[in-house]
Amino acid sequence: MSFLGQKQPTWEQQEQNDSQVNWGVVVAVIGLLFIYAYLFTHVADWVNLPRPQEMAEHFGIENEKIFDRDKNVDSEMFISSTRQFNSDDERLILFAIISCAFLSAYFLPLRFKKGSLFIWFLIGMGVLYGIRTTTCLLFAHWIVYLVLHVPRPSLKIPFGFLAGVFACISFAETGDLWIKNTAVLAGWGVGLCLLFNLIVWPAMRFNLIARGLRTLVIQSALITVGVGAIWQGIQGEAWKLPLGILLFFWHWERLMLYHVDYKSGRMPKEISPIAYLSIFLTPASLPNWKWGVTIGQGYTYLENNFYCQDKNRLAIEGIKIWGIALIYLVFNDVIRYGLISLFEFFKIEVYGARITRMVSHYVAGGEVTTSSVLATTILDQIRWMMLWGGSVHFKTGIWRVCGYQMDPYFNKPWLSTNLVTYWTRFTFHYREFLVRCFYYPVFFKYFKNNIILRVTLATFAAVTVGNLVWGHVTEGMFYHGMYFHNFAEVLKTWPYFVLLTLGITVTELYLFWMKSTRKPWTLDRFWFTDFIAMYCTIQFYCIIHVFAKPSSGATLTDCTKLFLIGFGIRVD
Amino acid sequence: MSNVEIDREKIVSELIHFFQTEFPNPGIELTRTSDLPSLFLIDSLRVLTTVIHLEQQFGISLVESDINADIFQNIESLTNFVLTKLSTT
């Protein structure tokens, strides 16, 4: 993983990287997808193979934590917020779409590759979510495209009309008569065409209005969340968003990164609709839509990483990470319950590896020991990481087999010997979002002559403000509904963000001034200090989650007391 | 040798000295074309340390868009960047 990313490859380099066909790699990718389909869907019945559980029992493997009732492997990979099919069928459709996307990206000429990925996304999305939700998502992105990339004069009328067509399919009530529907469609098309051509684009000639509109569409998710929460607080009625809009809002972090690239001049102001849409709407978005939403980042990251090396090497990297994802997906529960049993064997209560249960137990008057706090907070993070590991590594693998050198979301976080490295290794793409959208703007603007203030303020902007408001508040509202109560509940977790900011700031300043000539994990007499540093880093990150995951009824005082118990301090 | 060439040599040697002392990488010989992102600038903190050093040492001011692989690719590209900044300030 390189922090600075790749240098953008030239067209000639990309063509060179696309020149070799390796049938072994093609068979390996399709074969691995078949294994996924075999384990997580009903495909065994179709091809007359024993089901996964029967196969495992044949080899003497019996574990109730792995298989579900239909004798497939129980999976945390799913299609979010839709019920068009059952989970197994949804996954089968997903694997079929990924297979087609891979073959298109692998075999089509370079100039058609990105477009083909977008087309396969549309087909997959249409089947899994329905035409209306798909068009609604497309409509929202189309508006962003029209505001950020004002079309040339010859395209203004058709592009404006198309916005109306998308809006009509997304929001209008359909009738029985085709002639009536056609008239309604044309009406919406003309209406939005006029709106853009007579009001929006002419107004955008004024710089202030153009900047305001661009910010409005990019920040639409946060604005909606804020206004929706206040509205619910006053009126008592929570907004229900159309699913397509909600799915669009989940792209808010990537949209902000796209906007950063846009403002910095690192991308052309005029790009084709397919070039824009293929950044956000790819087959890698389809599984677990709401997890790891920052993977892929903005424009420059993807441009720099597309066909930047031989496509077979990229596909092999994809196969490798799919292998790791498979381990997470299959053995997640086995490892989790194994760890819980191990701690219980040593008489350390770990509350099912859930911090919220531990907090509830404490709030109800139960006794909690220091070892329990330390172990439960670590096990909860392991549980979360393994739950997410399967999904985010699978998403990363999709990008890779489709030609992008995508960095993993998690990159061996257990090798981190300080909080700065841990932050990078634990949630790479999300950290990039916080650094580029919040840290850099502050770091390059304020207190240039005072390192302590410069670093502290920049870290506070990213880790407390950006992370809390643009990360957790928005996410919490989309997960749990736009209620003022939810808004307030997320804000109550502020101590977690402040402690994380403090930890990262102190680490940054320490590393600025204390130069080390030694690489961590070198096999020498200091190896043990690396181990201690790694444990302290991870334990600190885990224990501050006492404030991030309080149970209902827990006060700040309760969480603080529990936090201090983790350090062996009891305050009664 | 022109003034620009003299300045260039000074900047190159200063940058090589900076990277070798700040981010020692035993066994790796740092040349003008060594790949900095993969050998020395492996994390954000090292990039920010370099930014602060460039600002303090050469009296130039960097902006967010300067943080990219084109500029920080190697000593040569970093030197060109410093020279460009110096000529415009």
PDB file of N, CA, C and O in Angstrom, chain A residues 6 176 469 551:
ATOM      1  N   GLN A   6      -0.751   5.548  -7.045  1.00  0.00           N
ATOM      2  CA  GLN A   6      -0.031   5.317  -8.296  1.00  0.00           C
ATOM      3  C   GLN A   6       0.083   6.593  -9.104  1.00  0.00           C
ATOM      4  O   GLN A   6      -0.725   7.502  -8.957  1.00  0.00           O
ATOM      5  N   ASP A 176     -52.626   2.978 -16.754  1.00  0.00           N
ATOM      6  CA  ASP A 176     -52.805   1.758 -17.551  1.00  0.00           C
ATOM      7  C   ASP A 176     -52.554   2.004 -19.037  1.00  0.00           C
ATOM      8  O   ASP A 176     -52.213   1.095 -19.778  1.00  0.00           O
ATOM      9  N   VAL A 469     -19.455  13.915  12.386  1.00  0.00           N
ATOM     10  CA  VAL A 469     -20.603  14.468  11.665  1.00  0.00           C
ATOM     11  C   VAL A 469     -20.779  13.812  10.288  1.00  0.00           C
ATOM     12  O   VAL A 469     -21.864  13.317   9.960  1.00  0.00           O
ATOM     13  N   SER A 551     -24.980   1.224  25.658  1.00  0.00           N
ATOM     14  CA  SER A 551     -26.329   0.649  25.557  1.00  0.00           C
ATOM     15  C   SER A 551     -27.312   1.727  25.993  1.00  0.00           C
ATOM     16  O   SER A 551     -26.926   2.727  26.602  1.00  0.00           O
TER      17      SER A 551
END
